PDB file of C-alpha atoms in Angstrom:
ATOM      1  CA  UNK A  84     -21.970   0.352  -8.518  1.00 67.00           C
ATOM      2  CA  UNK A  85     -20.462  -2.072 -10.700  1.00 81.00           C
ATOM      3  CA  UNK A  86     -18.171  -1.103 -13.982  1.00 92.00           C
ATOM      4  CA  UNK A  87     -16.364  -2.802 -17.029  1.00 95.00           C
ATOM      5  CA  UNK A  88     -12.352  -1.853 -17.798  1.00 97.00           C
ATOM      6  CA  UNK A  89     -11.805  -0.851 -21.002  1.00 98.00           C
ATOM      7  CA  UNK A  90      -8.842  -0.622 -22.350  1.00 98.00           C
ATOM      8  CA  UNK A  91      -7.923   0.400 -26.342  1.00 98.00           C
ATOM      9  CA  UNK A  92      -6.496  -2.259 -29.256  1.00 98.00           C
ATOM     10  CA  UNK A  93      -3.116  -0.844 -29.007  1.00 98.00           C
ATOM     11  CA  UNK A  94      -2.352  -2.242 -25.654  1.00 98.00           C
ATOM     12  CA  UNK A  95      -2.469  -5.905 -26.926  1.00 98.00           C
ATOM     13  CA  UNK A  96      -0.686  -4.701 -30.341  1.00 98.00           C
ATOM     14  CA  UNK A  97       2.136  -2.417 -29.040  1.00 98.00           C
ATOM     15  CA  UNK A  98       2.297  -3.284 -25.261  1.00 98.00           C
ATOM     16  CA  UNK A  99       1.829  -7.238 -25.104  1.00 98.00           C
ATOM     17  CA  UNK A 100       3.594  -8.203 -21.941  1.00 98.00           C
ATOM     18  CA  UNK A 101       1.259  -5.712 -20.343  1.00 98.00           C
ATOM     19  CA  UNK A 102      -1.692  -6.842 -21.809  1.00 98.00           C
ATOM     20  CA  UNK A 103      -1.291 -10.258 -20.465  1.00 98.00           C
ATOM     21  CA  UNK A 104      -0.133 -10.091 -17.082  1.00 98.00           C
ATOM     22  CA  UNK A 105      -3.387  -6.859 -16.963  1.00 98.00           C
ATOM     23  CA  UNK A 106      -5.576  -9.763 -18.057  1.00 98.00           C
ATOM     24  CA  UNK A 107      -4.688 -11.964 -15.886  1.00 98.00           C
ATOM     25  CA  UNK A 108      -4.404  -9.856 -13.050  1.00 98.00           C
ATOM     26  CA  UNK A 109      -8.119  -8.638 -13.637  1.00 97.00           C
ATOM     27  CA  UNK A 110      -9.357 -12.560 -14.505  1.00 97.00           C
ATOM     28  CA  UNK A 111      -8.150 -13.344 -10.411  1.00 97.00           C
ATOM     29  CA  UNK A 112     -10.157 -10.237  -9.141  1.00 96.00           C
ATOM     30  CA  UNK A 113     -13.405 -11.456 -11.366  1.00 93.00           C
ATOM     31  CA  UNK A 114     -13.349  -8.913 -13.949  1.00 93.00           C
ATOM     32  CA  UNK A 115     -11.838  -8.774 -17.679  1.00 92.00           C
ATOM     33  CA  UNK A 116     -10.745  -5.723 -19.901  1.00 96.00           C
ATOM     34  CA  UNK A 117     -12.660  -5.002 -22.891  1.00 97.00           C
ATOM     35  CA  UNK A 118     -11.548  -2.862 -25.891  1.00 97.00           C
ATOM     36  CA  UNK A 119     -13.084   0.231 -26.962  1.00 97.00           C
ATOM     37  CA  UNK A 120     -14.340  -0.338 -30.590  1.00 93.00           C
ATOM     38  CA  UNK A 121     -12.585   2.654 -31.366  1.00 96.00           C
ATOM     39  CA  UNK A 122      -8.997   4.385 -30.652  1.00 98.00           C
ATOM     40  CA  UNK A 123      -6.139   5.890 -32.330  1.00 98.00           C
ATOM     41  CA  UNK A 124      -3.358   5.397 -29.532  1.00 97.00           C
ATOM     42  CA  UNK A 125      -2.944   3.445 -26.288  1.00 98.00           C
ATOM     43  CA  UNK A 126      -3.337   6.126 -23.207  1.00 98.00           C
ATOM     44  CA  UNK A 127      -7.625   6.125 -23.191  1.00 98.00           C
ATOM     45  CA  UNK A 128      -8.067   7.888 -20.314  1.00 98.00           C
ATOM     46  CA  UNK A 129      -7.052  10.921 -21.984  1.00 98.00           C
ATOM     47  CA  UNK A 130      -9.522  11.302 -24.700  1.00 98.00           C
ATOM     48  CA  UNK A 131     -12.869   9.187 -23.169  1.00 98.00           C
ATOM     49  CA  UNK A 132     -15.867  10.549 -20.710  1.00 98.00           C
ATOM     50  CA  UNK A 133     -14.708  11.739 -17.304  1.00 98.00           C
ATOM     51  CA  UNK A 134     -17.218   9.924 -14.505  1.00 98.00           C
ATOM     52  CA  UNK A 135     -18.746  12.247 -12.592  1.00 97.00           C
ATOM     53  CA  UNK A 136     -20.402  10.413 -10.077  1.00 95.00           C
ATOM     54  CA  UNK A 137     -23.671   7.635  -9.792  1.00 93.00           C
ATOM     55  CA  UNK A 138     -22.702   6.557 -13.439  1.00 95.00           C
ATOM     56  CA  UNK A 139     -23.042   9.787 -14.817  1.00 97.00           C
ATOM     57  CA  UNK A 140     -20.079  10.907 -17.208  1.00 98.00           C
ATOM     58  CA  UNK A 141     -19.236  15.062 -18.819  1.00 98.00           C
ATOM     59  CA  UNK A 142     -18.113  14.376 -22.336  1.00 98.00           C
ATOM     60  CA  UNK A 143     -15.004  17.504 -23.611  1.00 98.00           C
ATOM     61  CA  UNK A 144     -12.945  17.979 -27.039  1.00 98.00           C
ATOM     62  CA  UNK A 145      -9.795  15.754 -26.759  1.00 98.00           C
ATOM     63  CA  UNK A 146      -7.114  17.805 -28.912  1.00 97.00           C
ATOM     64  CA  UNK A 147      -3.665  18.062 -26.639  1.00 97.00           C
ATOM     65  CA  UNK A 148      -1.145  20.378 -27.652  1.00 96.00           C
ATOM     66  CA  UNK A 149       1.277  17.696 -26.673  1.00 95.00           C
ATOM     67  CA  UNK A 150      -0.281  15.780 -29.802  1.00 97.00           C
ATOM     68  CA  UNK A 151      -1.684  18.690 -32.143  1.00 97.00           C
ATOM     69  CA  UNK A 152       1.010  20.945 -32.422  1.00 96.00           C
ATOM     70  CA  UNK A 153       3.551  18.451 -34.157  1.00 97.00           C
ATOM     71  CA  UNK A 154       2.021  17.571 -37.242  1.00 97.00           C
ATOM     72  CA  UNK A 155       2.962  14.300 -37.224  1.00 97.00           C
ATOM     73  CA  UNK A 156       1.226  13.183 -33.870  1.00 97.00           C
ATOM     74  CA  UNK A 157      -1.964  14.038 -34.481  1.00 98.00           C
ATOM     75  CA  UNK A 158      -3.254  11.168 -35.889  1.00 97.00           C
ATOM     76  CA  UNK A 159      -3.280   9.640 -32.609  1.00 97.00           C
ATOM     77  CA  UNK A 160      -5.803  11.774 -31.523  1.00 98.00           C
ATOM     78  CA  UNK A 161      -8.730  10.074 -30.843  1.00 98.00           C
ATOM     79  CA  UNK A 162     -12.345  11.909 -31.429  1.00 97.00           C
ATOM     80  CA  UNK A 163     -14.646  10.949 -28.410  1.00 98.00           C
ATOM     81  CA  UNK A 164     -17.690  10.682 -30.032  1.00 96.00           C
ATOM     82  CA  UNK A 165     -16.557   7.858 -32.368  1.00 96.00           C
ATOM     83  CA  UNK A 166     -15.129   6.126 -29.105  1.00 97.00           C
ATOM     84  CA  UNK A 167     -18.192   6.305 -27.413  1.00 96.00           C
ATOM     85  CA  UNK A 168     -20.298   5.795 -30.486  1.00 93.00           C
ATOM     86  CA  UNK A 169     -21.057   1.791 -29.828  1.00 93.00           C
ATOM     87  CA  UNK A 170     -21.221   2.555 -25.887  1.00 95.00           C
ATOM     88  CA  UNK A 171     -23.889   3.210 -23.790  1.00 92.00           C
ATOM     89  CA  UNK A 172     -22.898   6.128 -21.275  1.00 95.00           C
ATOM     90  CA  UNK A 173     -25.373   8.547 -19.645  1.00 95.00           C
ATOM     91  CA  UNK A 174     -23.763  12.032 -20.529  1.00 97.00           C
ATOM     92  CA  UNK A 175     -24.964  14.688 -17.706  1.00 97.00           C
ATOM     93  CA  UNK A 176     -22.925  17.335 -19.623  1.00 98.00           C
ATOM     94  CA  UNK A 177     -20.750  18.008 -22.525  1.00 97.00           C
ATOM     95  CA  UNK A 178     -18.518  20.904 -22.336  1.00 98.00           C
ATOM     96  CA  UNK A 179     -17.342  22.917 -25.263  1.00 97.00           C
ATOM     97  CA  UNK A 180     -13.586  22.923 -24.111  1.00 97.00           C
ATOM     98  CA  UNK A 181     -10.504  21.208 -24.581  1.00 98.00           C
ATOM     99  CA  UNK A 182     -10.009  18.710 -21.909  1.00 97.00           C
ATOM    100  CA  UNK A 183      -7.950  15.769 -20.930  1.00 97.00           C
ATOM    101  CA  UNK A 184      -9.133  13.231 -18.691  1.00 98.00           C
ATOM    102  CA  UNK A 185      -5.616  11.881 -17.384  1.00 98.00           C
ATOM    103  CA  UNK A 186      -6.010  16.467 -15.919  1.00 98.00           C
ATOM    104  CA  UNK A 187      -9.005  15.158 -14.078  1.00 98.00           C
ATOM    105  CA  UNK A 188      -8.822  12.998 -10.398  1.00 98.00           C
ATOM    106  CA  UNK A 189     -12.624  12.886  -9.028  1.00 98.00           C
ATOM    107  CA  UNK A 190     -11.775  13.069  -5.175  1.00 98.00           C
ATOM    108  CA  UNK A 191     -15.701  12.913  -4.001  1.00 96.00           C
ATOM    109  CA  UNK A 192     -17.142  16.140  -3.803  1.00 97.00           C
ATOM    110  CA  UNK A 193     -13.657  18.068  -5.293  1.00 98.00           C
ATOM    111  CA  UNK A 194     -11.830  17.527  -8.872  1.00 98.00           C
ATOM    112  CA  UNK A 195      -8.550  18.011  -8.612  1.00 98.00           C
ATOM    113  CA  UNK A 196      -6.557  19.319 -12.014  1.00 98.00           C
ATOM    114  CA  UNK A 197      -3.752  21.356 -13.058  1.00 98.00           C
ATOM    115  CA  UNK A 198      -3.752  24.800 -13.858  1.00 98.00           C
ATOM    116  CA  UNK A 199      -2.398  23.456 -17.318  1.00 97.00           C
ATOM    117  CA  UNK A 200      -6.462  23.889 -18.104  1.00 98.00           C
ATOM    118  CA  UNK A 201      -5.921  27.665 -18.709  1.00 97.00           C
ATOM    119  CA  UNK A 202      -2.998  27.283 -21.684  1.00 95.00           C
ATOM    120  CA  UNK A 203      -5.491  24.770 -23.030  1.00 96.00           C
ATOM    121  CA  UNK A 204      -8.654  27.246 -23.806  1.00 98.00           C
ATOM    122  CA  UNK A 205      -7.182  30.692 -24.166  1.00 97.00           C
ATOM    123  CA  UNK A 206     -10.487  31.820 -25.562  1.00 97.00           C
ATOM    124  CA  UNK A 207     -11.941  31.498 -21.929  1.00 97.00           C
ATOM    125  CA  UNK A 208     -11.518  33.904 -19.080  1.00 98.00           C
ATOM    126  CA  UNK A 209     -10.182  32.249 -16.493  1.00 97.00           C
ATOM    127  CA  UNK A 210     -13.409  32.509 -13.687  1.00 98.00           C
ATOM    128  CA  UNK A 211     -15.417  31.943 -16.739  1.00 98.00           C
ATOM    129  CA  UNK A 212     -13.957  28.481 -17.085  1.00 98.00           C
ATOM    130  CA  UNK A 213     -13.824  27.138 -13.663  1.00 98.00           C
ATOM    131  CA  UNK A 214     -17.341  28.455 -13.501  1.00 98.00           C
ATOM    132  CA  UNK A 215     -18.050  25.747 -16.450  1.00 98.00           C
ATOM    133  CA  UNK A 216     -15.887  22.975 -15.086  1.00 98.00           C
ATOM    134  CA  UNK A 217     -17.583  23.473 -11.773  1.00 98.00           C
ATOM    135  CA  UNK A 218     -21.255  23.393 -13.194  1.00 98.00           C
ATOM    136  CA  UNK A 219     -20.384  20.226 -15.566  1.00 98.00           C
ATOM    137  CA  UNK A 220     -18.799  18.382 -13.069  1.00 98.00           C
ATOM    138  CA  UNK A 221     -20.875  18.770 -10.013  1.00 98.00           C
ATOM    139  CA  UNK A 222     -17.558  19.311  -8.290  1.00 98.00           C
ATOM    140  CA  UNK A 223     -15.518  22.140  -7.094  1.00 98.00           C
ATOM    141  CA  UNK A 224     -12.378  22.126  -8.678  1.00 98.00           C
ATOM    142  CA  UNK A 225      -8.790  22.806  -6.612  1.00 98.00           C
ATOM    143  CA  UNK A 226      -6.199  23.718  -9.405  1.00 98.00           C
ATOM    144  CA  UNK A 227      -2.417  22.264  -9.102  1.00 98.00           C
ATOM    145  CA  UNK A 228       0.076  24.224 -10.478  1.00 96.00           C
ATOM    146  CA  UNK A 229       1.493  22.237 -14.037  1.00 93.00           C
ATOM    147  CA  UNK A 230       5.148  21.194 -13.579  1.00 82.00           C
ATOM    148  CA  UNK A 231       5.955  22.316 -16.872  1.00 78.00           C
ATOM    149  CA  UNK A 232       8.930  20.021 -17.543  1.00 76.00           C
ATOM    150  CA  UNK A 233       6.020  17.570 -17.670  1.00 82.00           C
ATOM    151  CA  UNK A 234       4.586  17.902 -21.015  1.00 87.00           C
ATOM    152  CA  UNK A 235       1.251  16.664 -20.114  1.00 95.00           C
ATOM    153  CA  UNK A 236       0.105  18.455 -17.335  1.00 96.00           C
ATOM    154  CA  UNK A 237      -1.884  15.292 -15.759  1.00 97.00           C
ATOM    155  CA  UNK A 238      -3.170  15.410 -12.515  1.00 97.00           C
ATOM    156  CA  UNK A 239      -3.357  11.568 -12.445  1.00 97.00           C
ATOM    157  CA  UNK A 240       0.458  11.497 -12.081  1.00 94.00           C
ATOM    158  CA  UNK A 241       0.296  13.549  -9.250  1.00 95.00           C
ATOM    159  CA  UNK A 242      -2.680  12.544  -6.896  1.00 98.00           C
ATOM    160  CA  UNK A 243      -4.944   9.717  -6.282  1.00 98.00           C
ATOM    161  CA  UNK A 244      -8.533   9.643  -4.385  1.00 98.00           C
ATOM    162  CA  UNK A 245      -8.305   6.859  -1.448  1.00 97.00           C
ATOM    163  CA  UNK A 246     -11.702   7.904   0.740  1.00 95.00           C
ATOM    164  CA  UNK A 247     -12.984   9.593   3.389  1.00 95.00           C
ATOM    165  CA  UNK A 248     -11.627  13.361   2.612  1.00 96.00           C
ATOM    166  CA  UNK A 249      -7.790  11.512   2.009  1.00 98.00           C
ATOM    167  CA  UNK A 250      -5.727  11.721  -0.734  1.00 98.00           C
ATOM    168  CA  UNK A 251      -2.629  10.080  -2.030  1.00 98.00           C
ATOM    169  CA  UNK A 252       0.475  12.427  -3.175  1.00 97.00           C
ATOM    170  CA  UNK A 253       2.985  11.093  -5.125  1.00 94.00           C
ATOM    171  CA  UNK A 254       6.379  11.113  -3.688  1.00 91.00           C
ATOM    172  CA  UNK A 255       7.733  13.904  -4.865  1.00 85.00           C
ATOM    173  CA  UNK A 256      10.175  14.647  -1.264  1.00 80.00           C
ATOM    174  CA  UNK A 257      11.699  11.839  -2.598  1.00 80.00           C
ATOM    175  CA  UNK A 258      12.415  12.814  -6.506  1.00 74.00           C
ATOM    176  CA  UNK A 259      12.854  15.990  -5.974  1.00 69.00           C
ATOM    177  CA  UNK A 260      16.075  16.098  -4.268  1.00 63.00           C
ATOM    178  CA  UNK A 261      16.810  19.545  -3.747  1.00 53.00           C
ATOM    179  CA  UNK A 262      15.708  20.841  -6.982  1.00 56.00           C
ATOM    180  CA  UNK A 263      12.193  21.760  -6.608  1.00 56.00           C
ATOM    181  CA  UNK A 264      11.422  22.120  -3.215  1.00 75.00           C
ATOM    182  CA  UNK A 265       9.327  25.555  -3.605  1.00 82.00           C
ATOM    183  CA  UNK A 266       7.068  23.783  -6.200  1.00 85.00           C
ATOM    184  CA  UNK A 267       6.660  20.216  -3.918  1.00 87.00           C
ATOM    185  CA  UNK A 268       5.667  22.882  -0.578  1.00 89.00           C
ATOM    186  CA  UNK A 269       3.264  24.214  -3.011  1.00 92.00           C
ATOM    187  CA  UNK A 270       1.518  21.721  -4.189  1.00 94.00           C
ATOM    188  CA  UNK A 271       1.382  20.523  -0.210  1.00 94.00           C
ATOM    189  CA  UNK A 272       0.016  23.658   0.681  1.00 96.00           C
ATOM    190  CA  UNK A 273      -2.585  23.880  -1.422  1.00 98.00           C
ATOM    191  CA  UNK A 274      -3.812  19.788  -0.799  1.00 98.00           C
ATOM    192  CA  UNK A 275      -3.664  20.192   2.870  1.00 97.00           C
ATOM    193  CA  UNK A 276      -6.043  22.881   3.119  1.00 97.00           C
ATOM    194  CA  UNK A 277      -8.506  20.179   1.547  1.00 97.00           C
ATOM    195  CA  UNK A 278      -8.015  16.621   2.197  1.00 98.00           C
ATOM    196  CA  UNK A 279      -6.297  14.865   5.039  1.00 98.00           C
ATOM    197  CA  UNK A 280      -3.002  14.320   2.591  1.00 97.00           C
ATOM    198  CA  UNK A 281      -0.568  10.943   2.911  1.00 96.00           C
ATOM    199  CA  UNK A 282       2.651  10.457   1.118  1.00 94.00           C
ATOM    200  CA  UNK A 283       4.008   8.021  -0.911  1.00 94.00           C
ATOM    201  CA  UNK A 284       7.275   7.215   0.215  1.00 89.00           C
ATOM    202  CA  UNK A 285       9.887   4.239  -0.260  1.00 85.00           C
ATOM    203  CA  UNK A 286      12.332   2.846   1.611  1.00 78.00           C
ATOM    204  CA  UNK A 287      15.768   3.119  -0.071  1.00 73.00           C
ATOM    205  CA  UNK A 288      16.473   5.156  -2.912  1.00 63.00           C
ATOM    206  CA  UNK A 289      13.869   5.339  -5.501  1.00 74.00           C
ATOM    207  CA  UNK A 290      14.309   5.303  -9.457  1.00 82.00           C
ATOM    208  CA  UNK A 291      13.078   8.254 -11.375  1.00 85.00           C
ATOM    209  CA  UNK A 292      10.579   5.941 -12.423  1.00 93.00           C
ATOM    210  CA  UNK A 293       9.115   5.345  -9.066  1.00 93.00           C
ATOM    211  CA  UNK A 294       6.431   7.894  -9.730  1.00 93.00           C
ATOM    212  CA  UNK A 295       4.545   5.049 -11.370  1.00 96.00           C
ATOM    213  CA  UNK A 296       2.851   3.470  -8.750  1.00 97.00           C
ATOM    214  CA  UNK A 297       0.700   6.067  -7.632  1.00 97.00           C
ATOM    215  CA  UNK A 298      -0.900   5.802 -11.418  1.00 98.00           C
ATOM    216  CA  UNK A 299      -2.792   2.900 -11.004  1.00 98.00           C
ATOM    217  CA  UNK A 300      -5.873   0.917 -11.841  1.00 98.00           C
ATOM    218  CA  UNK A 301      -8.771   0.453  -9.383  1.00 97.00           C
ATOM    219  CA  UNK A 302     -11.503  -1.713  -9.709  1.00 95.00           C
ATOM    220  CA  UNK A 303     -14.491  -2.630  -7.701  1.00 91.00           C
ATOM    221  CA  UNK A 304     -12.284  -4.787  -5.165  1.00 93.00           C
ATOM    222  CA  UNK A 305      -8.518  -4.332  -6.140  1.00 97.00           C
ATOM    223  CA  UNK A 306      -5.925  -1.975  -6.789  1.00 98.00           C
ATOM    224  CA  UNK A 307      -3.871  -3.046 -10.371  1.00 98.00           C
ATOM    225  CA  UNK A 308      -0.574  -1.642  -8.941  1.00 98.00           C
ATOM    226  CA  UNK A 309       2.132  -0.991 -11.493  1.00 98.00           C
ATOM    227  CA  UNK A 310       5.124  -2.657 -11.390  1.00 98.00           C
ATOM    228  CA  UNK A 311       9.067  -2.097 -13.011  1.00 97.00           C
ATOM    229  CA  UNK A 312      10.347  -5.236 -12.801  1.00 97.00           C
ATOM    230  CA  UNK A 313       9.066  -8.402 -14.860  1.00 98.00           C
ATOM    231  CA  UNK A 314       8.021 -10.806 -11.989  1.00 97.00           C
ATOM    232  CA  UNK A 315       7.706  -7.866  -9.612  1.00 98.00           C
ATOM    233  CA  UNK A 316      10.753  -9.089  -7.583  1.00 96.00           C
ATOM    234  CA  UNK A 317      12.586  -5.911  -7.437  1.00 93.00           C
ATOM    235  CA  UNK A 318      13.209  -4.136  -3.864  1.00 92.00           C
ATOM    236  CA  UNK A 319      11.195  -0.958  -5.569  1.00 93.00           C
ATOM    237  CA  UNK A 320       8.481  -3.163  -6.514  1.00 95.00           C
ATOM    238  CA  UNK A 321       7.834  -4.958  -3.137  1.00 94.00           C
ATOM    239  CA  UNK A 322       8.314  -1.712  -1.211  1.00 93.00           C
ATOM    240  CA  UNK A 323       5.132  -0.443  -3.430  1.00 95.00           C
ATOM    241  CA  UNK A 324       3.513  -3.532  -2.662  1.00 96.00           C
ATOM    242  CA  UNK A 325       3.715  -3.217   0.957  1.00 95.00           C
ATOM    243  CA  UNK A 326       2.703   0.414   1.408  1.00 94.00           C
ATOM    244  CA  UNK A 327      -0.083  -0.097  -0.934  1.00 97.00           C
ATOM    245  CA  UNK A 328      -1.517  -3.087   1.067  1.00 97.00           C
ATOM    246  CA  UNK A 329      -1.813  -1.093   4.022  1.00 96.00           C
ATOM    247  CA  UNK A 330      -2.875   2.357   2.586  1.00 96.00           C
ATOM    248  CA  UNK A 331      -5.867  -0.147   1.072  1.00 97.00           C
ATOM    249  CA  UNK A 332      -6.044  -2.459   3.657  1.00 96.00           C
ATOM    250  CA  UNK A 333     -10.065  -3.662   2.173  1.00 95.00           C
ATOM    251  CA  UNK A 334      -8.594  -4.183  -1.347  1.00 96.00           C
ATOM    252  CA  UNK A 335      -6.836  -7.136  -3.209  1.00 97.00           C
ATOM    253  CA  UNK A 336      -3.427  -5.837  -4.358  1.00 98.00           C
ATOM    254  CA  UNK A 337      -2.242  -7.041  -7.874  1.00 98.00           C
ATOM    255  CA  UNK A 338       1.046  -5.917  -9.914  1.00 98.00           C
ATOM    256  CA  UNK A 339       1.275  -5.910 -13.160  1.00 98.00           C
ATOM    257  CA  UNK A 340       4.889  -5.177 -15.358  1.00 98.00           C
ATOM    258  CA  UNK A 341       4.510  -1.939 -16.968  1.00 98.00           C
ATOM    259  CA  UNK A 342       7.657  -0.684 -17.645  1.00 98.00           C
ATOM    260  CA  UNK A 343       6.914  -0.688 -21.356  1.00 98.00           C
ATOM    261  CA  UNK A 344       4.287   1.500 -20.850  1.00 98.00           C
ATOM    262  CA  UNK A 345       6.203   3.737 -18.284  1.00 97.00           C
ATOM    263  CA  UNK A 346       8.877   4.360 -21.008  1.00 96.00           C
ATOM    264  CA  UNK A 347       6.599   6.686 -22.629  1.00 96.00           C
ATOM    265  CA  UNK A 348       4.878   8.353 -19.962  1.00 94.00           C
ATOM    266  CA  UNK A 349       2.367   6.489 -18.679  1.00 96.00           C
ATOM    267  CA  UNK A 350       1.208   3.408 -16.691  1.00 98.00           C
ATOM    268  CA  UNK A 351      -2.062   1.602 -15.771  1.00 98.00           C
ATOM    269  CA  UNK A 352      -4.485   4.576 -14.685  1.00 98.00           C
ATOM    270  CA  UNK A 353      -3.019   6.620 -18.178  1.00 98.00           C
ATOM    271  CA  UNK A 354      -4.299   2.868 -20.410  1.00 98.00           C
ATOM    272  CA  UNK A 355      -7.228   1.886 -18.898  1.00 98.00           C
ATOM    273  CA  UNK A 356     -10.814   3.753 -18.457  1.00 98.00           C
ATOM    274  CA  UNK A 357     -13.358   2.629 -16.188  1.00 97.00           C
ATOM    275  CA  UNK A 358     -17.075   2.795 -17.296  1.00 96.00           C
ATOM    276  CA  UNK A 359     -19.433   2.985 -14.082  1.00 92.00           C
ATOM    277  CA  UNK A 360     -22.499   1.292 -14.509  1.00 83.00           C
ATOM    278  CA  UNK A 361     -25.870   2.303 -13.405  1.00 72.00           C
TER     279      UNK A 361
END
């Protein structure tokens, strides 16, 4: 199935560097981002269609407390129905909820959120609402608990679908460092007793920004790997590089500099949004 990147207007404006080196990196794998003709902030994968599958998508109010309850954020929400508007995208479902698609990882059969979904839509009893998810998304749904130090509550920071009933865990051993073991054994417990679970892990001693990598971009026949340093020449950087060619050993790795990005919460995955293609 082929698909087009899309990214918003506010990459090129506020996050140049990123824009070009994305540009470029997706020009060398035959592909080329193109903007959404409407967007109020940067991170698109929040407020756009989830893809459910055989280029169907579930469409979902986009209003995250993280942006509505200070007054002076929300006008970087984005409505999804004026970002869609001049798009063509086969909607299977559109759920009356509040949703945020950087809460939603498709791993084939299984979608994989936090339990952050509850806080979001206290009108809806609990079973209730995983009954809806469940029906819109084709999917049965295994709920993370929400690190709440995280403001968020993105699953996409957390996990990442490689194939064949294995996923991708961030490499939390690593950051925690003592302080949250109980929640890290947790989150392992609950993966394990679905997918066939591998690790990120680095050699040396990671950054607190090392939890990057895991959130990037994946096209047709590449992986748009993240990167911290400029000319991706730190240790860090090439360590990534290296476990990332051989987790994907049929893909074409690229990096691409996103610290700017990074610096306020996000990375590739969190500013890009694929749109499958029937």
């Amino acid at each position: 199935m082929t698909q087009d990147i899309y990214i918003s207007e506010w990459l090129e404006k506020n996050y140049k560097v990123v824009y070009d080196q994305l540009s470029t990196a997706l020009l060398e794998v035959n592909s080329s981002p193109k903007v959404l003709p409407y967007s109020n902030e940067v991170w698109c994968r929040d407020y756009m269609p989830v893809h459910i599958g055989r280029g169907n998508y579930v469409g979902f109010h986009f209003r995250p407390d993280y942006l509505w309850n200070t007054p002076k954020y929300q006008k970087y929400i984005t409505r999804q129905r004026l970002a869609v508007e001049d798009l063509s995208i086969n909607f299977s479902d559109e759920v009356d909820l509040f949703l945020d698609g950087g809460n939603y990882v498709r791993c084939d059969d299984k979608v994989v959120m936090t339990d952050k979904i509850f806080s979001e839509n206290p009108n809806w009893r609990p079973l209730a609402l995983l009954d809806r998810l469940e029906d819109a998304f084709q999917a049965e749904v295994i709920l993370l608990p929400w690190d709440m130090s995280e403001s968020y509550g993105h699953s996409d920071g957390m996990v990442a679908w490689i194939d064949g009933g294995r996923l991708l865990l961030n490499n939390y051993h690593q950051l925690e460092r003592g302080k949250n073991k109980p929640f890290t054994r947790r989150i392992r417990k609950i993966l394990c007793e679905q997918f066939n679970v591998f690790e990120l892990e680095y050699e040396g001693v990671p950054t607190r920004d090392s939890w990057c990598y895991l959130n990037f971009l994946e096209t047709d026949d590449a992986i748009i790997l993240p990167a911290l340093s400029l000319n991706h020449e730190s240790e860090e950087d090439e360590a990534a590089l290296s476990q990332f060619q051989h987790i994907f050993p049929n893909k074409v790795i690229k990096q691409v500099y996103a610290k700017p990005l990074i610096r306020h919460g996000g990375a590739l995955h969190c500013a890009t949004w694929n749109h499958y293609l029937l």
